[in-house]
């Protein structure tokens, strides 16, 4: 199993038992240490200190978050933590900045990374799900932000998580890498795609690699997962053994696909390959590839 994946979990106590207990949550919000993680347009408040970046936490009565809808994220030790969206025109409080989470993710402590990923995903869900999918009526937030109920038809709506298979496909000493249109120049990564309704993860791995690159995959195994809140994905890191080598590209999905030998991949991570740039630090693709290069996947 692969450890140390960014957003890979910090053992946060989500305290779901408290979500329906308004009195207990109100008492928790009055206790010392209670904090609110604020995001503006999906960008969390981050403060840079001597030990590196940390997720900013505002007091529940702070001007950016007081009175705004919030989601109870859980207990950090004894302290309650909530998430709230700051106004679109809000300036960050002194010493803080609104951070692109993709850029900041790898530098955050594990607990802060889990809180940030959770806050971004759940606030994004609320922003896009104000109306009932069954009847179109406006819905009401219940369960401290973990559910929306429709007063018109009685439907319950729950936050979405969309599974994405991402796969290290190897053949001998080489790994199959691809590049999507619009990515930063030279960047290549592992192939990936959404798991479809009614499909197993293993079948999704084989289908995506066949559709995008024309390569047949045999045995598939699971490595590790990574919450990826853009907007609501759960990356399911897998390993697959290729049964064929010839690549037939689907140009609608990929701009390039190629087999990259281990030695060249190591040079790409060192920034020494003239054409290939490795996946971004913090992305599960980078974790998986580095583990493969280090021989830690067996
Ligand atoms: Zn409804």
CSV table of C-alpha atoms and ligand atoms in Angstrom, one decimal:
chain,number,residue,atom,x,y,z
A,1,UNK,CA,0.0,0.0,0.0
A,2,UNK,CA,1.1,3.5,-0.8
A,3,UNK,CA,1.5,5.9,2.1
A,4,UNK,CA,1.9,9.7,2.4
A,5,UNK,CA,-0.4,10.6,-0.4
A,6,UNK,CA,-1.4,14.3,-0.3
A,7,UNK,CA,-5.0,14.6,0.9
A,8,UNK,CA,-4.6,11.0,1.9
A,9,UNK,CA,-6.2,11.4,5.3
A,10,UNK,CA,-5.0,12.6,8.7
A,11,UNK,CA,-7.5,10.6,10.8
A,12,UNK,CA,-9.8,13.7,11.3
A,13,UNK,CA,-12.7,12.8,13.6
A,14,UNK,CA,-15.6,13.9,11.4
A,15,UNK,CA,-17.9,13.4,14.4
A,16,UNK,CA,-20.9,12.6,12.3
A,17,UNK,CA,-22.9,11.9,15.5
A,18,UNK,CA,-22.9,15.6,16.2
A,19,UNK,CA,-24.2,16.8,12.8
A,20,UNK,CA,-27.9,16.6,13.8
A,21,UNK,CA,-27.3,18.0,17.3
A,22,UNK,CA,-27.6,21.8,17.0
A,23,UNK,CA,-27.2,22.4,20.7
A,24,UNK,CA,-24.0,20.5,20.9
A,25,UNK,CA,-22.5,22.2,17.9
A,26,UNK,CA,-23.5,25.6,19.2
A,27,UNK,CA,-21.7,24.8,22.5
A,28,UNK,CA,-18.7,23.6,20.6
A,29,UNK,CA,-18.6,26.8,18.6
A,30,UNK,CA,-18.3,28.8,21.8
A,31,UNK,CA,-15.4,26.8,23.2
A,32,UNK,CA,-11.8,28.0,22.9
A,33,UNK,CA,-10.0,26.8,19.7
A,34,UNK,CA,-13.2,26.6,17.6
A,35,UNK,CA,-12.2,27.5,14.1
A,36,UNK,CA,-13.6,28.2,10.6
A,37,UNK,CA,-11.7,27.3,7.5
A,38,UNK,CA,-12.6,30.0,5.0
A,39,UNK,CA,-12.5,29.6,1.2
A,40,UNK,CA,-13.1,32.4,-1.4
A,41,UNK,CA,-14.1,31.1,-4.8
A,42,UNK,CA,-12.7,27.7,-3.9
A,43,UNK,CA,-9.4,29.0,-2.6
A,44,UNK,CA,-8.6,28.4,1.1
A,45,UNK,CA,-7.1,31.0,3.4
A,46,UNK,CA,-3.5,30.1,3.9
A,47,UNK,CA,-1.0,31.7,6.3
A,48,UNK,CA,2.8,31.4,5.7
A,49,UNK,CA,4.9,30.8,8.8
A,50,UNK,CA,8.4,29.7,9.6
A,51,UNK,CA,7.4,26.1,9.4
A,52,UNK,CA,5.7,26.5,6.0
A,53,UNK,CA,2.2,27.2,4.9
A,54,UNK,CA,-0.7,26.5,7.3
A,55,UNK,CA,-4.4,26.6,6.7
A,56,UNK,CA,-5.9,29.8,8.3
A,57,UNK,CA,-8.6,29.3,10.9
A,58,UNK,CA,-10.9,32.2,11.8
A,59,UNK,CA,-12.9,32.6,14.9
A,60,UNK,CA,-16.6,31.7,14.4
A,61,UNK,CA,-17.4,35.4,14.9
A,62,UNK,CA,-14.8,36.6,12.5
A,63,UNK,CA,-16.1,39.2,10.1
A,64,UNK,CA,-15.5,37.1,7.0
A,65,UNK,CA,-17.6,34.1,8.2
A,66,UNK,CA,-19.9,35.3,11.0
A,67,UNK,CA,-23.5,34.6,10.0
A,68,UNK,CA,-22.6,32.8,6.8
A,69,UNK,CA,-23.7,29.2,6.1
A,70,UNK,CA,-21.1,26.8,7.4
A,71,UNK,CA,-20.4,23.1,7.3
A,72,UNK,CA,-19.2,21.2,10.4
A,73,UNK,CA,-16.0,19.4,9.3
A,74,UNK,CA,-15.3,17.6,12.6
A,75,UNK,CA,-13.1,17.7,15.7
A,76,UNK,CA,-9.5,18.5,15.5
A,77,UNK,CA,-8.5,17.2,19.0
A,78,UNK,CA,-11.1,18.9,21.2
A,79,UNK,CA,-11.7,21.8,18.9
A,80,UNK,CA,-14.6,22.0,16.4
A,81,UNK,CA,-13.8,23.0,12.9
A,82,UNK,CA,-16.2,24.4,10.3
A,83,UNK,CA,-15.9,25.5,6.7
A,84,UNK,CA,-17.5,28.6,5.2
A,85,UNK,CA,-17.4,30.4,1.9
A,86,UNK,CA,-16.1,34.0,2.2
A,87,UNK,CA,-17.7,36.7,0.1
A,88,UNK,CA,-16.3,36.9,-3.5
A,89,UNK,CA,-14.8,40.3,-2.9
A,90,UNK,CA,-13.3,39.5,0.5
A,91,UNK,CA,-9.7,40.5,1.2
A,92,UNK,CA,-7.7,38.0,3.2
A,93,UNK,CA,-7.2,38.9,6.9
A,94,UNK,CA,-3.8,40.2,7.8
A,95,UNK,CA,-1.0,37.7,7.2
A,96,UNK,CA,-3.1,35.5,5.1
A,97,UNK,CA,-3.7,34.9,1.4
A,98,UNK,CA,-6.2,33.0,-0.8
A,99,UNK,CA,-4.3,30.1,-2.1
A,100,UNK,CA,-4.6,28.0,-5.3
A,101,UNK,CA,-5.0,24.6,-3.5
A,102,UNK,CA,-3.2,22.8,-6.3
A,103,UNK,CA,-0.1,25.0,-5.7
A,104,UNK,CA,-0.3,24.9,-1.9
A,105,UNK,CA,-1.4,21.3,-1.3
A,106,UNK,CA,1.9,19.5,-1.1
A,107,UNK,CA,3.2,22.0,1.5
A,108,UNK,CA,0.4,21.8,3.9
A,109,UNK,CA,0.5,19.5,7.0
A,110,UNK,CA,-1.7,16.4,6.6
A,111,UNK,CA,-4.5,17.6,8.9
A,112,UNK,CA,-4.7,20.9,7.1
A,113,UNK,CA,-4.7,19.2,3.7
A,114,UNK,CA,-7.6,17.0,4.7
A,115,UNK,CA,-9.6,19.9,6.1
A,116,UNK,CA,-8.9,22.0,2.9
A,117,UNK,CA,-9.9,19.2,0.6
A,118,UNK,CA,-13.0,18.4,2.5
A,119,UNK,CA,-14.0,22.1,2.8
A,120,UNK,CA,-13.4,22.7,-0.9
A,121,UNK,CA,-15.4,19.7,-2.0
A,122,UNK,CA,-18.4,20.2,0.3
A,123,UNK,CA,-18.7,24.0,-0.3
A,124,UNK,CA,-18.4,23.4,-4.0
A,125,UNK,CA,-21.3,20.9,-3.7
A,126,UNK,CA,-23.5,23.4,-2.0
A,127,UNK,CA,-22.7,26.1,-4.5
A,128,UNK,CA,-23.9,23.8,-7.3
A,129,UNK,CA,-26.8,22.0,-5.7
A,130,UNK,CA,-29.2,24.6,-4.4
A,131,UNK,CA,-32.2,23.1,-6.2
A,132,UNK,CA,-33.8,19.7,-6.0
A,133,UNK,CA,-32.8,17.3,-8.8
A,134,UNK,CA,-36.2,15.6,-8.6
A,135,UNK,CA,-38.6,18.6,-8.7
A,136,UNK,CA,-36.6,21.8,-9.0
A,137,UNK,CA,-37.6,23.4,-5.8
A,138,UNK,CA,-35.0,25.2,-3.6
A,139,UNK,CA,-33.6,22.8,-1.0
A,140,UNK,CA,-32.7,23.4,2.7
A,141,UNK,CA,-29.4,22.6,4.4
A,142,UNK,CA,-29.6,20.0,7.2
A,143,UNK,CA,-27.2,17.8,9.1
A,144,UNK,CA,-24.7,20.7,9.7
A,145,UNK,CA,-24.1,20.9,5.9
A,146,UNK,CA,-23.9,17.2,5.0
A,147,UNK,CA,-27.4,16.9,3.5
A,148,UNK,CA,-30.0,19.0,1.6
A,149,UNK,CA,-33.7,18.3,1.9
A,150,UNK,CA,-36.4,19.3,-0.5
A,151,UNK,CA,-39.4,20.8,1.3
A,152,UNK,CA,-41.6,20.4,-1.8
A,153,UNK,CA,-41.2,16.7,-2.6
A,154,UNK,CA,-39.3,15.3,0.4
A,155,UNK,CA,-36.2,14.1,-1.4
A,156,UNK,CA,-32.9,13.9,0.4
A,157,UNK,CA,-29.7,14.9,-1.4
A,158,UNK,CA,-26.2,14.0,-0.3
A,159,UNK,CA,-22.8,15.3,-1.3
A,160,UNK,CA,-21.4,13.7,-4.4
A,161,UNK,CA,-18.0,12.0,-4.8
A,162,UNK,CA,-17.1,10.9,-8.3
A,163,UNK,CA,-14.7,8.0,-8.6
A,164,UNK,CA,-11.8,8.3,-11.1
A,165,UNK,CA,-9.5,5.4,-12.0
A,166,UNK,CA,-5.9,6.5,-12.5
A,167,UNK,CA,-3.4,3.8,-13.5
A,168,UNK,CA,0.2,2.9,-13.6
A,169,UNK,CA,0.3,0.7,-16.6
A,170,UNK,CA,3.6,-1.0,-17.1
A,171,UNK,CA,5.2,-3.3,-19.6
A,172,UNK,CA,8.6,-4.5,-18.7
A,173,UNK,CA,10.7,-1.6,-17.7
A,174,UNK,CA,8.4,1.1,-19.1
A,175,UNK,CA,5.3,3.0,-18.0
A,176,UNK,CA,2.5,4.3,-20.2
A,177,UNK,CA,2.3,8.1,-19.9
A,178,UNK,CA,-0.1,10.4,-21.6
A,179,UNK,CA,-0.7,14.1,-22.1
A,180,UNK,CA,-4.1,15.9,-22.4
A,181,UNK,CA,-4.6,19.0,-24.5
A,182,UNK,CA,-4.2,22.2,-22.6
A,183,UNK,CA,-1.8,20.9,-19.9
A,184,UNK,CA,1.3,22.9,-19.0
A,185,UNK,CA,4.0,22.5,-21.6
A,186,UNK,CA,5.7,19.1,-21.5
A,187,UNK,CA,3.6,17.7,-18.6
A,188,UNK,CA,2.8,14.1,-18.9
A,189,UNK,CA,0.9,11.9,-16.4
A,190,UNK,CA,-0.7,8.5,-15.8
A,191,UNK,CA,-3.9,7.8,-17.8
A,192,UNK,CA,-7.1,8.4,-15.9
A,193,UNK,CA,-10.8,8.4,-16.4
A,194,UNK,CA,-14.2,8.4,-14.6
A,195,UNK,CA,-15.6,5.1,-13.5
A,196,UNK,CA,-19.0,4.7,-15.1
A,197,UNK,CA,-22.2,3.6,-13.5
A,198,UNK,CA,-22.4,-0.2,-13.2
A,199,UNK,CA,-18.6,-0.6,-13.8
A,200,UNK,CA,-16.0,-2.0,-11.5
A,201,UNK,CA,-12.8,-0.1,-10.9
A,202,UNK,CA,-10.8,-2.8,-12.6
A,203,UNK,CA,-13.0,-2.7,-15.7
A,204,UNK,CA,-12.7,1.1,-15.8
A,205,UNK,CA,-8.9,0.8,-15.8
A,206,UNK,CA,-9.0,-1.6,-18.8
A,207,UNK,CA,-11.6,0.4,-20.7
A,208,UNK,CA,-9.9,3.7,-20.3
A,209,UNK,CA,-6.5,2.5,-21.4
A,210,UNK,CA,-8.0,0.7,-24.3
A,211,UNK,CA,-10.1,3.7,-25.4
A,212,UNK,CA,-7.4,6.3,-25.0
A,213,UNK,CA,-4.3,4.4,-26.0
A,214,UNK,CA,-5.4,1.2,-27.7
A,215,UNK,CA,-3.4,-0.9,-25.2
A,216,UNK,CA,-4.8,-4.1,-23.6
A,217,UNK,CA,-4.4,-4.4,-19.8
A,218,UNK,CA,-4.5,-7.7,-17.9
A,219,UNK,CA,-4.2,-7.9,-14.1
A,220,UNK,CA,-5.2,-4.8,-12.2
A,221,UNK,CA,-4.5,-4.1,-8.5
A,222,UNK,CA,-5.4,-1.2,-6.2
A,223,UNK,CA,-2.6,1.0,-4.8
A,224,UNK,CA,-4.1,4.0,-2.9
A,225,UNK,CA,-6.7,6.7,-3.2
A,226,UNK,CA,-6.7,10.4,-3.1
A,227,UNK,CA,-9.6,12.9,-2.6
A,228,UNK,CA,-9.3,15.4,-5.4
A,229,UNK,CA,-11.8,18.3,-4.9
A,230,UNK,CA,-11.9,19.6,-8.6
A,231,UNK,CA,-14.7,19.5,-8.1
A,232,UNK,CA,-15.6,16.2,-6.4
A,233,UNK,CA,-13.3,13.4,-7.5
A,234,UNK,CA,-11.9,10.5,-5.6
A,235,UNK,CA,-8.8,9.3,-7.5
A,236,UNK,CA,-8.4,5.5,-7.3
A,237,UNK,CA,-4.8,4.7,-7.9
A,238,UNK,CA,-4.3,1.4,-9.6
A,239,UNK,CA,-1.6,-0.7,-11.2
A,240,UNK,CA,-2.2,-2.6,-14.4
A,241,UNK,CA,0.0,-4.9,-16.5
A,242,UNK,CA,-0.1,-4.2,-20.2
A,243,UNK,CA,-0.7,-7.2,-22.5
A,244,UNK,CA,0.2,-5.3,-25.7
A,245,UNK,CA,2.6,-2.5,-26.6
A,246,UNK,CA,1.3,-0.8,-29.8
A,247,UNK,CA,-0.3,2.6,-29.0
A,248,UNK,CA,-3.4,3.8,-30.9
A,249,UNK,CA,-4.1,7.3,-29.7
A,250,UNK,CA,-7.6,8.7,-29.3
A,251,UNK,CA,-6.9,12.4,-30.2
A,252,UNK,CA,-10.1,13.6,-28.6
A,253,UNK,CA,-8.8,12.4,-25.2
A,254,UNK,CA,-5.0,12.6,-25.5
A,255,UNK,CA,-2.5,14.8,-27.3
A,256,UNK,CA,0.2,12.2,-26.8
A,257,UNK,CA,0.8,8.8,-25.3
A,258,UNK,CA,4.1,6.9,-25.0
A,259,UNK,CA,6.0,4.3,-23.2
A,260,UNK,CA,8.6,5.9,-20.9
A,261,UNK,CA,11.5,3.7,-19.6
A,262,UNK,CA,12.2,3.9,-15.9
A,263,UNK,CA,15.5,5.7,-16.4
A,264,UNK,CA,13.9,8.4,-18.5
A,265,UNK,CA,11.1,8.9,-16.0
A,266,UNK,CA,13.7,9.4,-13.2
A,267,UNK,CA,15.3,12.1,-15.4
A,268,UNK,CA,12.0,13.7,-16.0
A,269,UNK,CA,11.4,13.9,-12.2
A,270,UNK,CA,14.9,15.5,-11.9
A,271,UNK,CA,13.9,18.1,-14.5
A,272,UNK,CA,16.5,16.8,-16.9
A,273,UNK,CA,14.3,15.5,-19.7
A,274,UNK,CA,14.1,17.9,-22.6
A,275,UNK,CA,10.5,17.0,-23.6
A,276,UNK,CA,8.7,15.3,-20.6
A,277,UNK,CA,7.8,17.0,-17.4
A,278,UNK,CA,6.7,14.8,-14.5
A,279,UNK,CA,3.3,15.2,-12.8
A,280,UNK,CA,2.8,17.9,-10.3
A,281,UNK,CA,4.1,17.3,-6.7
A,282,UNK,CA,1.2,16.3,-4.5
A,283,UNK,CA,-0.8,14.6,-7.3
A,284,UNK,CA,-1.3,10.9,-6.8
A,285,UNK,CA,0.3,10.2,-10.2
A,286,UNK,CA,3.5,11.7,-8.8
A,287,UNK,CA,3.3,9.6,-5.6
A,288,UNK,CA,2.7,6.4,-7.6
A,289,UNK,CA,5.4,7.1,-10.2
A,290,UNK,CA,8.0,7.9,-7.5
A,291,UNK,CA,7.1,4.7,-5.6
A,292,UNK,CA,7.5,2.7,-8.8
A,293,UNK,CA,10.8,4.3,-9.5
A,294,UNK,CA,12.0,3.6,-6.0
A,295,UNK,CA,10.9,-0.1,-6.3
A,296,UNK,CA,8.4,0.3,-3.5
A,297,UNK,CA,5.5,-1.2,-5.4
A,298,UNK,CA,7.0,-4.7,-5.5
B,1,LIG,ZN1,-37.9,18.1,-4.7
